[in-house]
Amino acid sequence: MAKSSSPISAVAERYAGSLYELAAQSKQISKVEGDLARFEALLAGSDDLTRMIKSPVFSADEQFKAITAIADKAKITGLVGNFLRVVAQNRRLFAVPGMIKAFREIAAEARGEVAAEVTSAHDLSAAQKTELKAALKSVAGKDVSITVTVDPSLLGGLVVKMGSRQIDTSLKTKLNSLKLALKEVG
């Protein structure tokens, strides 16, 4: 896994690495991945939660209390519950999305897989996910674990990020390219 030079990424990678070591020692990697995915879904579904983790206005104590309440209500306990509390105490909640991404990459690499982030205009069926995994496996040369997010603004197509590579087949990008080409002609 290539180390990033961004300070947020470096923080995210350190925390994710520590969480992975704890998860591996206690043989709970898949449980931790599941709990992180549930927290990520909570983040995606709540603008207020996203604002709270990113805003420097909230004190460490306020963030700690909020994260504790959210984790308890969502039944995110054990390693991930404790991890979120430590991150809140250390005023690093802003980096949680990066930590989740970094954890996924570390776990995938440990399993001999490559992690890919897929953004689609609509939800993919199980058959489409299987076909996409097979296509990405042929490109990467190893198994691929995918995380799919839906962004209707793409209109159609996919955006796939795998390591440092990005493949963008979205209609939105194609239309923007066409618009740019038409401006240059006119």
Backbone as a ProteinNet text record, in pm:
[ID]
protein_1_A
[PRIMARY]
MAKSSSPISAVAERYAGSLYELAAQSKQISKVEGDLARFEALLAGSDDLTRMIKSPVFSADEQFKAITAIADKAKITGLVGNFLRVVAQNRRLFAVPGMIKAFREIAAEARGEVAAEVTSAHDLSAAQKTELKAALKSVAGKDVSITVTVDPSLLGGLVVKMGSRQIDTSLKTKLNSLKLALKEVG
[TERTIARY]
85.3	0	88.9	72.1	152.6	110.5	207.9	177.9	150.9	51.3	13.9	91.7	110.1	184	91.5	-38.5	-133.9	-133.4	-131.8	-131.9	-256.9	-372	-494.7	-480.2	-426.8	-407.8	-309.1	-203.1	-103.5	-167.1	-248.1	-319.5	-413.7	-489.5	-586.4	-515.5	-403.8	-331	-274.9	-224.7	-171.7	-282.9	-394.3	-505.2	-560.8	-578.2	-631.3	-535.9	-407.1	-307.3	-314.8	-330	-342.2	-469.3	-580.4	-706.5	-695.2	-629.3	-613.7	-532.3	-424.3	-342.3	-423.8	-504.9	-590	-693.7	-753.7	-854.6	-792.4	-671.4	-604.5	-568.2	-518	-480.7	-600.9	-716.1	-835.6	-922.5	-870.9	-940.1	-1081.3	-1090.5	-1219.4	-1219.8	-1137.1	-1125.3	-1259.3	-1332.4	-1459.3	-1563.5	-1563.2	-1657.2	-1624.8	-1495.8	-1454.2	-1492.3	-1469.5	-1508.3	-1658.3	-1737	-1882.2	-1924.9	-1864.5	-1898.2	-1856.1	-1740	-1695.2	-1789.8	-1835.5	-1930.1	-2061.8	-2106.6	-2230.6	-2213	-2096.7	-2072.9	-2063.3	-2000.4	-1989.7	-2128.7	-2218.1	-2355.4	-2428.1	-2403.5	-2462.2	-2413.9	-2284.2	-2227.4	-2291.3	-2303.9	-2361.1	-2506.4	-2575.9	-2717.8	-2749.7	-2647.1	-2675.2	-2581.3	-2638.4	-2559.8	-2515.8	-2601.5	-2567.5	-2446	-2441.7	-2327.8	-2201.3	-2213.3	-2098.2	-2047.4	-2139	-2101.4	-2031.7	-2084.4	-2026.9	-1884.4	-1857.7	-1722	-1622.9	-1671.4	-1580.3	-1561.8	-1654.3	-1651.1	-1557.9	-1468.1	-1380.4	-1452.9	-1577.2	-1654.8	-1686.9	-1706.6	-1741.3	-1616	-1626.8	-1512.6	-1491.8	-1375.2	-1345.3	-1447.6	-1486.4	-1582.7	-1719.7	-1762.5	-1891.7	-1888.6	-1777.3	-1766	-1764	-1693	-1685.8	-1824.6	-1900.1	-2034.5	-2126.2	-2116.8	-2202.1	-2167.7	-2039.8	-1997.3	-2035.4	-2019.5	-2057.3	-2206.1	-2289.2	-2433.9	-2470.3	-2408	-2437.5	-2393.8	-2272.7	-2221.2	-2308.6	-2348.8	-2434.2	-2568.9	-2628.8	-2760.5	-2751.9	-2641.7	-2624.5	-2567.3	-2544.8	-2487.5	-2350.9	-2272.9	-2134.5	-2049.2	-2011.9	-1941.5	-1803.5	-1739.2	-1610.2	-1503.7	-1422.4	-1307.8	-1347.7	-1448.8	-1486.2	-1548.1	-1631.2	-1687.5	-1577.8	-1483.6	-1370.7	-1283.3	-1261.1	-1180.2	-1240.3	-1371.5	-1437.4	-1426.4	-1433.6	-1420	-1277.8	-1178.3	-1038.9	-1014.6	-1065.8	-1049.9	-1115.2	-1232.1	-1301.1	-1220.4	-1168.7	-1088.2	-963.8	-908.9	-787.6	-815	-941.7	-983.3	-945.5	-967.7	-934.3	-1056.9	-1177.3	-1297.8	-1306.3	-1248.8	-1252.7	-1188.3	-1099.3	-1026.4	-1090.8	-1204.5	-1267.3	-1298.5	-1354.3	-1377.8	-1248.9	-1140.1	-1011.8	-961.3	-989.6	-949.2	-1023.3	-1151.8	-1231.6	-1178	-1150.4	-1095.8	-960	-873.7	-740.7	-750.7	-844.5	-863.3	-902	-995.4	-1038.9	-921.3	-836.2	-721.3	-622.8	-597.6	-505.3	-560.2	-689.8	-751.9	-751.2	-782.2	-783.2	-642.7	-543.6	-405.5	-362.5	-402.2	-367	-432.1	-548.3	-615.8	-566.6	-472.9	-424.2	-517.1	-597.4	-692.6	-650.6	-716.3	-703.7	-839	-838.7	-964.8	-999.8	-1124.6	-1171.9	-1295.3	-1298.9	-1416.5	-1491.5	-1618	-1699.9	-1813.8	-1829.1	-1941.8	-2028.2	-2155.1	-2248.1	-2367.4	-2429.5	-2547.8	-2668.2	-2666.1	-2774.8	-2715.2	-2791.9	-2743.3	-2717.8	-2610.7	-2576.3	-2639	-2683.7	-2738.3	-2622	-2653.1	-2549.7	-2476.1	-2549.3	-2487.5	-2393.3	-2434.4	-2349.3	-2222.2	-2236.1	-2118.9	-2022.1	-2076	-1992.1	-1919.2	-1990.1	-1930.4	-1822.6	-1850.9	-1754.2	-1628.5	-1647.7	-1533.4	-1446.9	-1510.9	-1438.2	-1359.1	-1421.2	-1352.9	-1234.2	-1254	-1145.6	-1034.1	-1071.8	-970.5	-879	-937	-855.2	-758.4	-797.1	-709.8	-603.4	-643.8	-553.7	-465.5	-512.5	-437.1	-453.5	-543.4	-574.9	-718.7	-769.4	-907.2	-927.4	-1049.2	-1082.4	-1200.5	-1186.3	-1301.7	-1354.1	-1484.2	-1539.9	-1632.7	-1630.3	-1723.2	-1800.6	-1932.2	-2015	-2089.1	-2079.4	-2162.2	-2244.3	-2361.3	-2451.7	-2450.9	-2431.7	-2434.9	-2518.2	-2648.5	-2736.5	-2689.6	-2605.6	-2560.5	-2470.6	-2422.2	-2340.4	-2423.9	-2555.9	-2653	-2647.8	-2532.2	-2515.1	-2367.2	-2334.4	-2194.4	-2137.2	-2004.5	-1935	-1809.4	-1767.5	-1635.1	-1570.6	-1457.1	-1388	-1251.6	-1223.5	-1091.4	-1028.4	-912.4	-841.6	-695.7	-651.7	-515.5	-501.3	-401.4	-380.3	-452.7	-520.9	-591.8	-738	-787.7	-930.3	-982.7	-1092.4	-1158.6	-1295.2	-1320.1	-1445.1	-1522.2	-1629.5	-1714.4	-1851.1	-1858.2	-1988.2	-2035.5	-2166.8	-2225.3	-2197.4	-2194	-2167.8	-2033	-1929.6	-1796.5	-1795.1	-1861.6	-1866.1	-1937.3	-2046.2	-2119.1	-2034.9	-1962.4	-1875	-1763.5	-1708	-1603.2	-1658.3	-1778.9	-1843.2	-1868.5	-1917	-1944.5	-1815.4	-1705.7	-1576.8	-1530.2	-1545.3	-1505.3	-1586.4	-1715.2	-1800.7	-1762.2	-1720.7	-1676.5	-1550.2	-1459.7	-1334	-1360	-1459.1	-1491.6	-1556.8	-1648.8	-1727.8	-1650.2
-118.4	0	123.5	210.7	331.1	429.8	482	579.2	714.4	783.1	913	1021.2	1134.7	1242.5	1339.3	1325.8	1412.7	1385.5	1492.8	1470.3	1396.5	1424.3	1353.9	1206.6	1176.5	1037.5	966.8	1036	975.1	941.4	1032.7	1008	889.8	890.7	783.7	649.1	644.8	518.9	466.8	557.5	514.9	455.4	525.7	476.5	345.7	340.4	219.3	102.2	127.8	22.7	-32	57.1	14	-66.9	-20.2	-92.4	-229.3	-235.9	-364.7	-461.7	-414.3	-501.2	-557.9	-471.9	-519	-619.5	-590.9	-680.7	-815.5	-813.5	-937.9	-1020.1	-952.7	-1023.1	-1092.2	-1026.8	-1084.1	-1160.6	-1179.7	-1254	-1199.2	-1065.8	-1000.1	-908.5	-938.8	-849.3	-830.9	-939.9	-925.6	-852.2	-873.2	-799.8	-649.8	-616.9	-476.7	-414.6	-487.2	-435.8	-408.9	-499	-481.3	-360.9	-345.7	-231.5	-99.5	-98	23.4	57.2	-44.7	-21.9	33.9	-15.7	36.5	183	215.8	355.8	444	391.9	467.4	494	395.9	413.8	519.8	520.7	624.7	762.5	772.3	899.6	943.9	849.5	881.6	925.3	874.1	904.5	1023.2	1087.1	1196.4	1315.2	1422.2	1545.1	1600.3	1584.3	1634.6	1561.8	1429.7	1352.1	1390.8	1405.5	1446.8	1583	1676.4	1810.1	1801.9	1717	1704.4	1650.6	1552.1	1496.3	1588.8	1674.1	1760.7	1899.1	1941.2	2077.8	2092.8	2190.1	2216.5	2290.7	2329.7	2403.8	2316.4	2186	2095.8	2057.7	2059.8	2022.9	1871.5	1828.9	1685.1	1614.4	1679.2	1620.2	1605	1708.9	1702.1	1592.7	1583.9	1480.6	1341.7	1328.3	1199.9	1155	1247.3	1213.1	1177.2	1252.7	1226.8	1091.8	1064.8	938.1	820.1	836.7	730.9	699.9	804.4	785.2	719.8	764.9	710.3	564.5	535.3	397.1	304.1	350.8	268.1	241.6	345.7	330.7	238.8	246.8	163.9	26.2	2	-125.5	-153.2	-45	-58	-63	-184.9	-205.6	-263.8	-310.5	-378	-287.1	-341.8	-268.3	-138.5	-143.4	-23.6	81.8	40.9	136.4	205.7	127.7	185.6	271.2	223.9	297.2	435.9	441.5	570.3	664.2	608.9	692.1	749.4	665.9	712.6	820.2	797.7	894.2	1027.4	1020.9	1143	1214.4	1139.7	1200	1268	1211.2	1266.4	1372.2	1412.4	1516	1480.1	1355.3	1308.6	1255.6	1288.9	1237.8	1280.8	1396.4	1444.9	1344.8	1260.6	1165.3	1026.6	1007.4	875	818.9	897	839.1	784.4	856.4	809.8	687.5	681.5	565.4	440.5	455.1	341.1	292.1	385.3	350.1	280.7	335.6	277.9	138.8	119.6	-12.3	-114.4	-74.9	-165.3	-205.6	-106.5	-134.4	-228.7	-206.2	-291.7	-434.2	-446.2	-578.2	-651.1	-579.4	-640.5	-687.9	-603.9	-640.4	-764.1	-772.3	-887.6	-1016.1	-1004.7	-1121	-1150.5	-1067.8	-1086.3	-1027.7	-930.3	-864.9	-721	-660.2	-517.6	-457.3	-344.6	-277	-179.9	-178.3	-85.8	-13.7	116.1	196.5	221.6	183.8	197.8	294.1	394.6	485.7	463.6	439.3	406.7	502.3	522	608.2	542.9	409.1	335.8	214.9	155.2	38.8	-76.8	-150.7	-264	-391.9	-476.5	-607	-698.6	-810.9	-907.9	-956.8	-980.6	-1027.7	-921.3	-794.1	-686	-673	-688.5	-681.8	-795.1	-915	-1031.3	-1009.1	-958.6	-932.1	-824.2	-718.9	-611.1	-662.7	-746.1	-804.7	-886.1	-964.3	-1047	-959.4	-852.4	-761.9	-693.5	-648.5	-581.8	-679.6	-805	-907.8	-928.4	-926.5	-945.1	-828	-709.5	-592.2	-594.5	-625	-618.3	-742.2	-853.6	-977.1	-1045.4	-998.1	-1063.1	-1032.7	-1100.4	-1077.9	-931.5	-884.8	-745.7	-740.8	-662.9	-637.7	-499.4	-490.3	-361.6	-303.3	-171.5	-95	-7.4	-21.5	51.6	163.9	283.6	394.9	441.7	494.8	539.1	691.5	745.5	889.2	914.5	946.2	965	1075	1169	1277.6	1227.7	1102.2	1046.3	1019.9	1011.3	985.6	841.2	784.6	647.7	614.1	487.1	446.8	431.8	418.8	393.9	479.1	501.1	554.3	451.8	396.4	294.2	347.2	344.3	382.8	258.4	222.8	104.1	143.6	157.4	204.1	345.4	368.7	502.5	520.8	416.2	423.1	461.1	538.9	572.3	552.9	481.7	460	526.5	625.2	700.8	681.5	604.5	582.3	647.2	743.8	804.6	895.4	900.4	989	1134.9	1165.7	1303	1350.3	1267.5	1303.8	1312.7	1217.4	1219.5	1344.4	1382.6	1503.7	1628.7	1633.2	1747	1756.4	1642.2	1640.6	1689.6	1645	1688.5	1839.1	1888.6	2031.3	2112	2064.4	2130.6	2128.4	2014.9	2003.3	2098.7	2111.6	2201.2	2347.1	2381.5	2519.7	2553.1	2454.8	2476.7	2494.1	2424.5	2432.3	2566.6	2609.3	2729.8	2850.6
0	0	0	-94.4	-104.6	3.5	72	176.4	112.1	162.4	110.2	183.7	118.7	183.6	256.9	240.7	307.5	457.3	542	687	734.6	673.9	712.5	678.7	561.4	522.1	612.9	651.8	740.3	874.8	928.2	1054.4	1036.4	927.2	901	890.2	820.9	803.1	935.6	1021	1152	1238.6	1248.1	1329.8	1273.1	1141.3	1077.9	1099.1	1090.6	1112.4	1253.7	1350.1	1490.2	1511.2	1454.5	1467.4	1401.2	1285.6	1217.3	1303.4	1363.7	1449.5	1564.6	1628.7	1738.4	1689.1	1573.7	1517	1480.7	1425.3	1386.5	1510	1614.5	1737.5	1799.8	1794.8	1856.3	1755.8	1634	1528.3	1502.5	1491.6	1471.3	1348.9	1250.4	1135	1064.2	1039.4	966.5	1050.7	1182.4	1269.6	1266.6	1274.6	1271.2	1136.4	1027.7	895.4	889.8	945	947.3	1029.7	1148.7	1234.9	1170.3	1105.8	1036.8	922.4	850	740	793.7	909.2	968.7	1009.9	1067.1	1106.1	981.5	876.6	752	693.5	703.5	655.4	738.2	870.1	955.3	910.8	881.5	835.4	704.5	611.6	480.5	492.3	592.2	607	695.5	751.7	844.4	822.3	770	753.6	888.7	991.9	1125	1181.9	1166.3	1215	1138.8	1008.4	927	971.9	995.7	1042.7	1177.7	1267.2	1401.7	1397.5	1312	1311.5	1240.9	1151.4	1076.3	1137.2	1221.9	1273	1393.2	1386.2	1501.3	1614.4	1590.9	1690.9	1812.9	1788.6	1897.8	1975.7	2107.9	2192.4	2188.3	2233.7	2238.4	2326.6	2436.8	2528.3	2462	2388.1	2318.2	2211.4	2136.9	2034.5	2098.8	2210.5	2280.9	2325.2	2387.3	2434.2	2317.5	2208.4	2092.1	2029	2010.7	1949.1	2038.7	2169	2262.7	2250.1	2246.9	2235.1	2101.9	1994.5	1860.8	1851.7	1899.7	1894.1	1978.6	2097.2	2183.2	2117.8	2060.9	1997.1	1875.5	1799.4	1679.5	1712.9	1843.3	1890.5	1826.3	1812.2	1765.6	1891.4	1929.7	2055.8	2029.2	2133	2118.6	2062.9	1974.4	1921.8	1851.8	1766.4	1690.4	1781.8	1876.7	1972.6	2051.1	2101.6	2175.9	2085.7	1964.1	1867.3	1840.8	1816.8	1790.4	1910.3	2030.4	2150.5	2162.3	2135.5	2141.6	2035.9	1916.2	1807.9	1847.1	1909.1	1953.2	2061.5	2158.4	2265.2	2209	2103.6	2043.5	1937.6	1923.8	1828.6	1685.1	1648.5	1513.7	1438.2	1485.3	1419.4	1272.9	1240.7	1102.8	1006.2	1057.4	972.9	968.6	1037.5	1041.8	902.6	808.5	675.7	612.5	626.2	575	649.1	780.3	860.8	815.5	785.8	739.8	605.4	515.1	384.3	400.5	484.5	505.4	567.9	663	723.9	617.3	530	422.3	333.6	300.7	214.4	283.4	412.2	487.7	495.5	527.3	539	404.5	297.3	164.2	126.8	152.7	120.9	199.3	325.3	408.9	355.6	292.2	234.2	92.3	43.7	-92.8	-195.9	-154.5	-244.3	-268.2	-363.9	-387.8	-353.3	-284.6	-251.7	-363.9	-402.5	-505.6	-453.9	-478.8	-445	-574.2	-575.8	-695.6	-664.6	-749.8	-738.4	-861.4	-836.2	-943.4	-938.7	-1052.8	-1058.9	-991.3	-981.7	-915.9	-845.7	-757.2	-683.1	-779.6	-754.2	-840.1	-786.9	-878.2	-838.3	-801.7	-738.7	-701.9	-826.1	-934.7	-1060	-1117.4	-1111	-1161.2	-1076.7	-944.3	-857.2	-887.7	-909.1	-941.4	-1073.1	-1172.1	-1303	-1292.6	-1214.5	-1194.7	-1124.4	-1020.2	-950.2	-1045.8	-1131.5	-1228	-1325.6	-1373.5	-1466.4	-1398.4	-1273.9	-1201.1	-1166.1	-1139.3	-1109.2	-1229.7	-1349.5	-1469.6	-1489.4	-1445.6	-1456.2	-1346.5	-1223.7	-1108.8	-1095.6	-1147.1	-1135	-1000.5	-918	-790.7	-754.4	-651.7	-608.9	-570	-589.8	-561.7	-466	-358	-271.3	-308.2	-331.9	-375	-269.7	-263.1	-181.6	-278	-278.8	-374.3	-303.6	-361	-315.8	-435.3	-406.2	-512.1	-517.4	-638.4	-661.4	-787.4	-770.5	-886.3	-981.2	-932.7	-1020	-1133.4	-1125.4	-1234.2	-1359	-1341.9	-1447.5	-1498.1	-1515	-1561.2	-1559.4	-1571.1	-1572	-1432	-1426.2	-1300.1	-1289.5	-1165.7	-1137.3	-1045.2	-1087.2	-1009.5	-969.7	-837.9	-787.6	-728.3	-782.3	-736.2	-721.7	-597.2	-574.2	-628.3	-711.2	-767	-900.4	-946.6	-1074.9	-1056.1	-1151.3	-1152.3	-1294.1	-1303.2	-1430.7	-1420.5	-1506	-1499.9	-1629.7	-1622.7	-1740.1	-1720.9	-1629.4	-1599	-1712.4	-1729.8	-1829.9	-1796.3	-1667.5	-1624.8	-1679.8	-1665.5	-1714.2	-1866.4	-1931.6	-2078.4	-2129.8	-2063.6	-2104.7	-2080.5	-1968	-1939.9	-2043.3	-2083.9	-2187.2	-2320.7	-2354.2	-2477.6	-2474.3	-2360.7	-2346.2	-2365.4	-2306.6	-2319.4	-2463.5	-2531	-2671.3	-2760.3	-2730.7	-2809.6	-2788	-2666.7	-2639.2	-2718.7	-2728.7	-2800.8	-2950.1	-3003.9	-3146.3	-3178.2	-3088.9	-3113.9	-3087.5
[MASK]
++++++++++++++++++++++++++++++++++++++++++++++++++++++++++++++++++++++++++++++++++++++++++++++++++++++++++++++++++++++++++++++++++++++++++++++++++++++++++++++++++++++++++++++++++++++++++

